XYZ file of C-alpha atoms in Angstrom:
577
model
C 31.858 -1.815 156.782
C 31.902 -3.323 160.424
C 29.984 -6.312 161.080
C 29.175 -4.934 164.412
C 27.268 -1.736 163.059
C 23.786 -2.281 163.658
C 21.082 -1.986 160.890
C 19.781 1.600 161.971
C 23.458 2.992 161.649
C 24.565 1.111 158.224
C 22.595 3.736 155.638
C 24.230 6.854 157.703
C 27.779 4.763 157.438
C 27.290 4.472 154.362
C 26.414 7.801 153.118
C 29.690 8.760 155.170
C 31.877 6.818 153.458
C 30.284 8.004 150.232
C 31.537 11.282 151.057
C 34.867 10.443 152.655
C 36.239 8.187 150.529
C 37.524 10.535 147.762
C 41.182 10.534 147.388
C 42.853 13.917 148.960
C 43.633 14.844 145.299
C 39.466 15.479 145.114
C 37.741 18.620 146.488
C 37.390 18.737 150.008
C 35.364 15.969 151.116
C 33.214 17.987 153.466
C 32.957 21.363 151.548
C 30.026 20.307 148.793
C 28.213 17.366 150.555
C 25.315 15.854 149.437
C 22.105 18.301 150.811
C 20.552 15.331 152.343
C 23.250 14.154 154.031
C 25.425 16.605 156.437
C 27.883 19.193 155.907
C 30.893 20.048 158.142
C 28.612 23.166 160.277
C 26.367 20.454 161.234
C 27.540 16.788 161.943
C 29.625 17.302 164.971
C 26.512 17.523 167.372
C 26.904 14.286 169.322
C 28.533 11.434 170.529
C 26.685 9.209 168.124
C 27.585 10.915 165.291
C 31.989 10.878 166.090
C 31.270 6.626 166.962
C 29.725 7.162 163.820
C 32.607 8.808 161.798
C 35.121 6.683 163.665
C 33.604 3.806 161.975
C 35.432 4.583 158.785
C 38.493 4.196 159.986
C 38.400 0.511 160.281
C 38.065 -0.051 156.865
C 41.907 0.506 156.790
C 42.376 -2.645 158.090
C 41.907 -4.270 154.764
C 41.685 -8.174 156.311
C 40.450 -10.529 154.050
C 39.087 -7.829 151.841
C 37.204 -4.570 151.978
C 34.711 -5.820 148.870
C 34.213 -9.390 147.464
C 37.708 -9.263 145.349
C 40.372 -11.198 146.451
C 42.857 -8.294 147.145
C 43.746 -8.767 151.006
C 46.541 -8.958 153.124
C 46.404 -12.148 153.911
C 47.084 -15.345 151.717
C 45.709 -12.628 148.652
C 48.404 -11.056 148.471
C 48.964 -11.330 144.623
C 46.437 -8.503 143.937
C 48.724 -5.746 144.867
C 51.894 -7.298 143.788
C 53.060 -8.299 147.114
C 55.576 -10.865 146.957
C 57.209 -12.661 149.906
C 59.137 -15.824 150.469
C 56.411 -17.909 152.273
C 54.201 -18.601 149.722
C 54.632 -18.445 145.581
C 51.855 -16.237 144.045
C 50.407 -18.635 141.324
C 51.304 -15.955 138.389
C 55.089 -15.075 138.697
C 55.415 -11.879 140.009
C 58.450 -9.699 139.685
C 59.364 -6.146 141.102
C 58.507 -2.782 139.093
C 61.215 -1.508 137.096
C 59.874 2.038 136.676
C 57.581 3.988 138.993
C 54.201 4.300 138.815
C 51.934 7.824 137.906
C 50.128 6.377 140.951
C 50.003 4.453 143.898
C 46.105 3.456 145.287
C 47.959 3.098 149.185
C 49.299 6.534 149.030
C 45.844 7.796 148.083
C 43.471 6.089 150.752
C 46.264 6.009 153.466
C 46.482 10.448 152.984
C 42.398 10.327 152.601
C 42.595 8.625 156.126
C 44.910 10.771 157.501
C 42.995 13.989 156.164
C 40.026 12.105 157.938
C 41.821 11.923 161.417
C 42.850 15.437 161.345
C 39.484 16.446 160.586
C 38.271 14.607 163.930
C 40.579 15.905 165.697
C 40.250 19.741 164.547
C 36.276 18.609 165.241
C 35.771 16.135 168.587
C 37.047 19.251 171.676
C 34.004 21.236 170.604
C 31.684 18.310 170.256
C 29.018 18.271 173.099
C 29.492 15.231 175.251
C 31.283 13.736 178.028
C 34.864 14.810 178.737
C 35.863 11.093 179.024
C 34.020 10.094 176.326
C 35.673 13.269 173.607
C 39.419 12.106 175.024
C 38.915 8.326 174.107
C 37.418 9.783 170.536
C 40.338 11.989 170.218
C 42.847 9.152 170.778
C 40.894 7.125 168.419
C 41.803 9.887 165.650
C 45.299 9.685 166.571
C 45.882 5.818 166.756
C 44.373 6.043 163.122
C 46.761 8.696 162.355
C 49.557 6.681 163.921
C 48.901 3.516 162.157
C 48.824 5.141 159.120
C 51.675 7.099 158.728
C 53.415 3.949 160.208
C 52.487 2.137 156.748
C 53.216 5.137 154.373
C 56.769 5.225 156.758
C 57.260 1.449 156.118
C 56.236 1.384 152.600
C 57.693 4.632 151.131
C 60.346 6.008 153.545
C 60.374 9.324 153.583
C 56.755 11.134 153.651
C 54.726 14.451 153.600
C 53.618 15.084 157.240
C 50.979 17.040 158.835
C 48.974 16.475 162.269
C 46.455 19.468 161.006
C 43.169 19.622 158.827
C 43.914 21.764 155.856
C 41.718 23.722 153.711
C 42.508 22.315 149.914
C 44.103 25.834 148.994
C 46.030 26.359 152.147
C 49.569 26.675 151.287
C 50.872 24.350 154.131
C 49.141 21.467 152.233
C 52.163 21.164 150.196
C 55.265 20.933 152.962
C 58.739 18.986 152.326
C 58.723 15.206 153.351
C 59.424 14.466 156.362
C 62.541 11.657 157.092
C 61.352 8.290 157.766
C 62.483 8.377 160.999
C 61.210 11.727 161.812
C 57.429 10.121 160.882
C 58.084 6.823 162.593
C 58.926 9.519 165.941
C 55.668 11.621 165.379
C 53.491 8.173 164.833
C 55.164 6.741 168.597
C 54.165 10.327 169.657
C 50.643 9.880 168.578
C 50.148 6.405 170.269
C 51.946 7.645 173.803
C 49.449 10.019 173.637
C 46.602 8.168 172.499
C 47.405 5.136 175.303
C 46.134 7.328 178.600
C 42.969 8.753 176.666
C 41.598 5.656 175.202
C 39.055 3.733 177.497
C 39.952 -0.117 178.112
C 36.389 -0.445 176.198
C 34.552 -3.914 176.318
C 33.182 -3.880 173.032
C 34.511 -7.882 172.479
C 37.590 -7.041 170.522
C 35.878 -5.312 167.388
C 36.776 -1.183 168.195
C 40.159 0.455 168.919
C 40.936 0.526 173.331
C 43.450 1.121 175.272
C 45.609 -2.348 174.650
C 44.783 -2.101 170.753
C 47.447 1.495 171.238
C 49.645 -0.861 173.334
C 49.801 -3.920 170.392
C 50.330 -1.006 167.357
C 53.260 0.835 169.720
C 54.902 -2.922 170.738
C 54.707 -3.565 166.364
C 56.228 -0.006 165.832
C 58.722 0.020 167.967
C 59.871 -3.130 167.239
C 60.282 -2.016 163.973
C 61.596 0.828 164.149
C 64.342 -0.220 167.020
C 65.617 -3.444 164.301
C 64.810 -1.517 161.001
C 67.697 1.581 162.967
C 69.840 -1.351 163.402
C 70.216 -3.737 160.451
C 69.676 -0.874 157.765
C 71.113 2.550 159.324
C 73.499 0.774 161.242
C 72.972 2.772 164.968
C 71.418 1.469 168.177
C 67.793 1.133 168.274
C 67.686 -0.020 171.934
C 65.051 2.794 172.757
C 62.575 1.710 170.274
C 63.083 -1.855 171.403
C 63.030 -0.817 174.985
C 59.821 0.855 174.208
C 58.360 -2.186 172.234
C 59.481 -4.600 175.004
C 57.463 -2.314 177.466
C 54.413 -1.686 175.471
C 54.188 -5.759 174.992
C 54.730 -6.201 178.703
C 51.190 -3.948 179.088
C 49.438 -6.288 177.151
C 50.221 -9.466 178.482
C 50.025 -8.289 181.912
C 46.403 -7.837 180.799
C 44.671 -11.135 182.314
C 41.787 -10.849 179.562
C 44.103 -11.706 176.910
C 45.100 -15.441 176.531
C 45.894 -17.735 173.669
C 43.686 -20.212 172.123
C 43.865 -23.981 172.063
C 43.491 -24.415 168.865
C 46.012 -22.169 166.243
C 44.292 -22.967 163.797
C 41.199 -21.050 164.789
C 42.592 -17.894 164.766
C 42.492 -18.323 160.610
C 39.245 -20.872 159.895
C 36.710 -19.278 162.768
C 33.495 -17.709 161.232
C 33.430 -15.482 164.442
C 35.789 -14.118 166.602
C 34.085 -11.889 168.449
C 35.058 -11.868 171.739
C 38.007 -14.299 171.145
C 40.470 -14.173 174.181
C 43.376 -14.230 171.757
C 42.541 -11.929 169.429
C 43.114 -8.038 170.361
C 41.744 -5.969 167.048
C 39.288 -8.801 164.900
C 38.114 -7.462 161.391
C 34.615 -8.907 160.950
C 32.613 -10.253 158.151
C 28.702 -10.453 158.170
C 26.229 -12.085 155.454
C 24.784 -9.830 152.987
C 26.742 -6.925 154.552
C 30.593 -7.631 153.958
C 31.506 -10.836 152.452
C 35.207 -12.080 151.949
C 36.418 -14.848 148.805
C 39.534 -16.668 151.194
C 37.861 -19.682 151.209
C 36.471 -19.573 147.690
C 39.612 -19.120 146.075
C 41.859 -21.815 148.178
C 38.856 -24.593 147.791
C 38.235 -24.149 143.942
C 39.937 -24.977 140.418
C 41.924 -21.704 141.121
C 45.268 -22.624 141.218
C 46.459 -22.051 144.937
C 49.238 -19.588 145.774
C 52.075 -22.553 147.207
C 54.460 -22.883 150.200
C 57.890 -22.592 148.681
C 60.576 -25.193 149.388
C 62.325 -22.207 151.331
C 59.631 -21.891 153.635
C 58.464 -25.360 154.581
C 62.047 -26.137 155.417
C 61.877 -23.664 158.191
C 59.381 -25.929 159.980
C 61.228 -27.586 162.671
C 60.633 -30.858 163.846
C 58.764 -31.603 167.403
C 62.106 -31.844 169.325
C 62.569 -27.635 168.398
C 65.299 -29.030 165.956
C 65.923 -27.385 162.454
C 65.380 -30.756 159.878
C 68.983 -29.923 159.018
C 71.009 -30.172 162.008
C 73.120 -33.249 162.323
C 71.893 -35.966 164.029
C 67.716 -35.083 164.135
C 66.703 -38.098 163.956
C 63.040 -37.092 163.910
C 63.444 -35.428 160.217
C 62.413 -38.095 157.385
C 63.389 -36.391 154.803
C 60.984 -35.502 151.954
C 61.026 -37.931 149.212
C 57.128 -38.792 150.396
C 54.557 -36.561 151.743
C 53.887 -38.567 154.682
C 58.086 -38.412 155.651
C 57.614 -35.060 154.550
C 55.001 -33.873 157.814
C 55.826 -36.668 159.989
C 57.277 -35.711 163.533
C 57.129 -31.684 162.264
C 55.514 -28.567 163.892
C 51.813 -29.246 164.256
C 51.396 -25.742 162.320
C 52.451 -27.627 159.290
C 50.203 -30.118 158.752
C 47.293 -27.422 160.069
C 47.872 -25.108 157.228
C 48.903 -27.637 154.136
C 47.250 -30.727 153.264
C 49.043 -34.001 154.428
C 47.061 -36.577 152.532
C 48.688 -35.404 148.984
C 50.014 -32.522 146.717
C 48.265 -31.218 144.296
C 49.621 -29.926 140.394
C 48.588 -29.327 137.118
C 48.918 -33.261 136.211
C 47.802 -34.607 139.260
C 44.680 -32.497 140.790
C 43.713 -33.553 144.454
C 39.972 -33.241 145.417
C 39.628 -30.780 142.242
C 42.525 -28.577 143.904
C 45.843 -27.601 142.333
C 48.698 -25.454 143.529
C 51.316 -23.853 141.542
C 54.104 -24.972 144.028
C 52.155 -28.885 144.851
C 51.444 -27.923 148.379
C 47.635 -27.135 148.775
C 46.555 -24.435 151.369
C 44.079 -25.590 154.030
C 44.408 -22.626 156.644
C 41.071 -21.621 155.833
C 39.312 -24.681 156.034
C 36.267 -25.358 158.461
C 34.237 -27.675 158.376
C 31.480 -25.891 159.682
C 31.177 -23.685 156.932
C 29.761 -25.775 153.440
C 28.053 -25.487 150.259
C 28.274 -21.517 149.021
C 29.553 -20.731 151.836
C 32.893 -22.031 151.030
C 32.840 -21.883 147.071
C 31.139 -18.591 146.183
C 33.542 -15.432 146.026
C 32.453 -12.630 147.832
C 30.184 -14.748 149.992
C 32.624 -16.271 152.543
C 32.584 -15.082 156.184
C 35.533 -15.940 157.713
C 36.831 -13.475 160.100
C 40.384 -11.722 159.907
C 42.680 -11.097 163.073
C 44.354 -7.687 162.841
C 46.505 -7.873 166.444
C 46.802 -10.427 168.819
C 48.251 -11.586 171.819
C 50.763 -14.777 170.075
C 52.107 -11.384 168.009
C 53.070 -9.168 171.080
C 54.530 -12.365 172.943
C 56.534 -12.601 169.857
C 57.349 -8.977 169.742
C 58.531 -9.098 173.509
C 60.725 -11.663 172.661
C 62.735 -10.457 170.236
C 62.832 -7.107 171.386
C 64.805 -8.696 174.423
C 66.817 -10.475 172.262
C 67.871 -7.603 169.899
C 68.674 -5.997 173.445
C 70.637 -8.546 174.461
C 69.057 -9.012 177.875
C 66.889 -11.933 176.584
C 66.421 -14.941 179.565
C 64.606 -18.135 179.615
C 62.114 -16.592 181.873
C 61.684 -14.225 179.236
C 61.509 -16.707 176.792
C 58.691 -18.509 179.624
C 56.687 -15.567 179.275
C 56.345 -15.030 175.453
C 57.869 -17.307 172.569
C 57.382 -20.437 174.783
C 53.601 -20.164 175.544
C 53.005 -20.105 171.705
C 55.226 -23.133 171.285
C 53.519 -24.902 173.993
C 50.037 -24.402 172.183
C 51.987 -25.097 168.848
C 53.413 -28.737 170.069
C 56.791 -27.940 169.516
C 59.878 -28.500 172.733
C 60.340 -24.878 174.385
C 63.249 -22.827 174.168
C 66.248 -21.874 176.567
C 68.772 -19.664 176.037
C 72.295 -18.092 177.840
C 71.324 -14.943 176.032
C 72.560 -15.791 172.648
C 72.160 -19.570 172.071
C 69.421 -21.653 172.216
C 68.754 -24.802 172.670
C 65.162 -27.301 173.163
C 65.242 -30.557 175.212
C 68.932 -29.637 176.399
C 69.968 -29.882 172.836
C 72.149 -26.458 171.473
C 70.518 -25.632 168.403
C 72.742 -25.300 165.741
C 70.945 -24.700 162.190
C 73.507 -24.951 159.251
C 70.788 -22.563 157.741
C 71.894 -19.641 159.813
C 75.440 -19.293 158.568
C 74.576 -20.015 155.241
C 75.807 -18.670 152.134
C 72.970 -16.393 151.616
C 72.989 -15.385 155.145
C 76.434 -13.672 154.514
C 74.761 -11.553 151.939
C 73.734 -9.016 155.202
C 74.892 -10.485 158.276
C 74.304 -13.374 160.337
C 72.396 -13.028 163.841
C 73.180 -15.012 166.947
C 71.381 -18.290 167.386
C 68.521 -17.136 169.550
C 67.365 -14.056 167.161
C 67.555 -16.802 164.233
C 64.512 -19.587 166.286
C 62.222 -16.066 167.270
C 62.705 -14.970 163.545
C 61.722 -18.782 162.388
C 58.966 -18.622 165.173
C 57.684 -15.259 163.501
C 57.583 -17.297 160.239
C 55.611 -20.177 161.325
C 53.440 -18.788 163.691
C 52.513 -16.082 160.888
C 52.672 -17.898 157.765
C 49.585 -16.396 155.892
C 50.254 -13.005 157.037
C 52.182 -12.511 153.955
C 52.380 -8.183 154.803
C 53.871 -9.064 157.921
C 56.583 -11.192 156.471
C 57.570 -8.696 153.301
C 57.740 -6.000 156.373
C 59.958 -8.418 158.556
C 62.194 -8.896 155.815
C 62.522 -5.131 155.264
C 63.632 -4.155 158.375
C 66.121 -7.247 158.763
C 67.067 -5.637 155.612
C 66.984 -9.479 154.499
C 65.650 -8.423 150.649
C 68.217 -10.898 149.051
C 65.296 -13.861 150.798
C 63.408 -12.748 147.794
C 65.864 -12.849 145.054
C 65.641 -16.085 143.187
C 69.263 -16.075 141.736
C 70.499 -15.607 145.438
C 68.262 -17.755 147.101
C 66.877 -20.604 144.189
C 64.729 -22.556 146.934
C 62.084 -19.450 146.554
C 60.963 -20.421 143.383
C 60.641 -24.351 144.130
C 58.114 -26.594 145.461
C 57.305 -29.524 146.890
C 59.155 -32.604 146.176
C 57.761 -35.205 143.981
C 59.276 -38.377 143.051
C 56.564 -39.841 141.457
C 57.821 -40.023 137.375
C 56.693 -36.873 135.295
C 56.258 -37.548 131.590
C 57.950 -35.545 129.532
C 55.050 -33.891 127.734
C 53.962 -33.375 131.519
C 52.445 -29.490 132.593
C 54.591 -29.726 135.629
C 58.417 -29.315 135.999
C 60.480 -30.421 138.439
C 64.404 -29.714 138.681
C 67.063 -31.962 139.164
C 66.015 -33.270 142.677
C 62.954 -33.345 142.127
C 61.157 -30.419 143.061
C 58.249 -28.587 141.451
C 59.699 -25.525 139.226
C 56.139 -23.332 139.705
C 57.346 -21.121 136.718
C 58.774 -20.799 133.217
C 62.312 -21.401 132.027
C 64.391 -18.439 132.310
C 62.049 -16.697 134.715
C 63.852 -15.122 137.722
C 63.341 -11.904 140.186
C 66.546 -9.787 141.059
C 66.096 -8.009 144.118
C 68.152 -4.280 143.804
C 68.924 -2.817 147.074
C 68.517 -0.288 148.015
C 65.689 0.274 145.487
C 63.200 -2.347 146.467
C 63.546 -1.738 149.777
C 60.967 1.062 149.412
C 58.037 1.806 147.095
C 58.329 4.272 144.646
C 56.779 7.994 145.127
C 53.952 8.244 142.554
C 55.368 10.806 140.122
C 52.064 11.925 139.825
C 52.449 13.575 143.154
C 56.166 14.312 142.970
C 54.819 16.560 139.621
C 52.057 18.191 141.264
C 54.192 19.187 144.216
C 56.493 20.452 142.044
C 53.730 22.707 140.717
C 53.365 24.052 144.486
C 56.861 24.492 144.407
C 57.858 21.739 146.580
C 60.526 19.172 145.812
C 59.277 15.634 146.486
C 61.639 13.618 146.416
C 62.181 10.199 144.373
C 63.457 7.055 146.244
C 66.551 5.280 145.831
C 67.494 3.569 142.381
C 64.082 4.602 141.030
């Protein structure tokens, strides 16, 4: 539920939701309605009431949490399995073998797309303003785009349908779609949405005009990479597109970054924050979040892996392993560890000490020994901070430092990319990160004059699928940093650089390591460190394979692949499942 909703409109939200939220498997959700509620014949009388039913849509964006669990798509990203190779979840996780009967996304992302149709089968005969019914109608379709964009991303290829369907109607049950037919459709949806939806002030908390801009610049910039590094053909349109679509929003003089990164992450409102384009919000004793709670108790933290917090480059724009950075300590302390690095480090991960099982800090432990701090403000106290379900820190969904990033390496994939490109994106969020700006000839790159040459880039494991020229490499290690609890966002970046192997921990070991500690460990000691000293999170023997191509996708619920079949409709599986 939105934060913004005010208390006359809550009790008819929620009585909406009551009704809507049934899975598509379910009885039509508007056919045998409560009596005291509405029915279909007799909701769609005013404007009120579509803002109304437009309200449920934003529960989609699942933040920090759509209930006071800890499943989120942020740092909680252990609750649905996710696993990424920014931060080690504090139980080993490993990929399915087998597929599952079901799949909770599939259900509430085709409940929400059942929803949009339904508004926009409704909305052209609802009696109100012209202007007002278009900006409502591309409302239903940005929903619909965003959507199918994630059931695209997460399952390839999809059942597709832009019309509300009685249950028994025969079309219900159609052939998937490809993925890249659905990916078309959803950039369809959003061209059409951009020139209805009203540039709305409403402070950043409802779907406008530049919200349709951010969601096309993120698809397309998908879609134009994920053609070329796993289909192999040119995906210069989509990034054309994506390049364009970022270009709208930062020619938009409301949007500008904050001082302060780390407020984008610790801020109990952000409301009307310059920065932030789409802001999930959380409200006292109406929707409470547990992101603070669980990185602030005896829970043992989630960790930074040795493989990420080696991507942090030192102030200079260096990579800590290129010869002669003389800035890079090396790690054998935690002070050498942070000192002269990207501000961002130190911002998100404590710098006084690590934290494990034998050696606590402040009551805190973390499976990998670096403790998460993201979250922390020191505003917020008492049960505030410790109590799950009652923390009220608010989530970005899109903002501006994301679409500068998108701009730049859609240029760069297009191999037009110039400094003054780089001047206008990747470099402003540098600048407010601490770090020396970029230049580039339009495929190196260098900071303070210096051509950056990162032995990590033609590394073994980068030979597994391809090595990318010096200037996509710093906007891909930009990405990382400048997104390093947005743990969906990385799983879906390494998807579409088809970069899976990242997560294997046979191919690439420093995913399941941690911090560095040279301080002795007893041998009856909880905590294991390898030969070099660095935390081994999990048991001996433990390791994650990744299969390509079958964990590049989610598996099709076979629940819904049978009852297709029933219809007479082949569903078919994915890839190596």
């Amino acid at each position: 539920m939105r934060k913004y909703i005010t208390n006359s409109r809550i009790k008819l939200t929620v009585a909406l939701f009551a009704i809507a939220s049934v899975t598509v498997s379910c009885s039509d959700f508007l056919d045998t309605p409560p009596e005291d509620v509405f029915t279909d014949d007799n909701f769609w009388t005013s404007e009120n009431n579509v803002k109304t039913f437009s309200w449920l849509n934003y529960n989609t964006f699942n933040g920090y949490g759509n209930n006071a669990g800890v499943t989120a798509d942020f740092y909680f990203h252990a609750g649905t399995g996710l696993i990424d190779d920014n931060l080690a979840n504090n139980v080993f996780t490993n990929f399915p073998t087998a597929p599952n009967a079901t799949n909770a996304n599939w259900n509430e992302y085709y409940t929400l797309v059942r929803r949009c149709n339904l508004m926009l089968a409704r909305v052209p005969n609802v009696p109100m303003d012209q202007t007002k019914k278009n900006h409502y109608i591309g409302v239903a379709k940005f929903f619909r785009a965003h959507t199918y964009f994630r059931l695209a991303q997460q399952f390839g290829d999809v059942p597709y349908t832009n019309e509300y369907l009685a249950q028994n109607d025969p079309n219900v049950y159609k052939p998937a779609l490809s993925r890249a037919e659905v990916v078309d459709n959803v950039i369809k949806d959003l061209e059409e949405a951009i020139p209805m939806l009203l540039n709305v002030d409403d402070s950043n908390v409802t779907v406008n005009k530049f919200t349709a801009y951010a969601l096309l610049s993120r698809v397309c910039l998908s879609e134009g990479t994920y053609r070329k590094y796993n289909g192999g053909q040119n995906g210069n349109t989509y990034l054309q597109k994506a390049k364009e679509a970022s270009l709208a929003v930062m020619n938009n003089s409301l949007y500008k970054l904050n001082t302060d990164w780390k407020s984008l992450y610790n801020s109990v409102e952000l409301l009307g924050n310059a920065e932030v384009i789409l802001t999930k919000r959380y409200i006292k004793g109406v929707l409470g979040n547990s992101v603070q709670a669980y990185t602030n108790t005896s829970t043992v933290q989630n960790g930074l892996t040795k493989f990420a917090a080696q991507s942090y480059v030192t102030t200079n724009g260096l990579p800590i392993k290129q010869a002669g950075n003389t800035q890079y300590l090396g790690d054998n302390t935690i002070e050498n560890t942070f000192a002269n690095r990207d501000p961002r480090f130190a911002k998100a991960f404590s710098t006084a000490d690590y934290a494990y099982s034998d050696k606590p800090y402040n009551g805190l432990t973390s499976i990998t020994g670096y403790v998460f701090q993201l979250y922390n403000n020191p505003a917020t106290t008492g049960t505030e901070v410790t109590t799950i379900g009652q923390n009220q820190i608010d989530a970005p969904v899109f903002t501006l430092s994301e679409v500068y990033l998108n701009y730049a390496e859609a240029c760069a994939e297009l191999g037009t990319i110039t400094t003054a490109d780089l001047n206008l994106s990747i470099n402003k969020v540098r600048t407010r990160a601490g770090i020396a700006t970029l230049t580039t000839d339009g495929a190196n790159a260098s900071a303070n004059g210096v051509q950056i040459d990162d032995p990590q880039r033609t590394a073994a494991l980068e030979q597994i699928s391809g090595i990318v020229n010096p200037i996509i490499w710093e906007i891909r290690r930009e990405r990382r940093i400048e997104f390093m609890s947005w743990t969906t966002m990385r799983k879906e970046d390494l998807m579409r650089w088809k970069k899976g192997d990242y997560l294997d921990t046979n191919a690439n070991p420093d995913v399941a390591l941690g911090a560095k500690i040279v301080a002795l460990i007893g041998t009856n000691s909880k905590t294991k460190v390898n030969a070099e000293g660095y935390v081994i999170p999990y048991a001996a023997g433990v390791a994650r394979t990744f299969v390509s191509p079958k964990n590049y996708l989610t598996a099709i619920p076979t629940n819904d692949i049978n009852l297709y079949a029933a219809e007479g409709v082949e569903l078919k599986q994915n890839p190596g499942w």
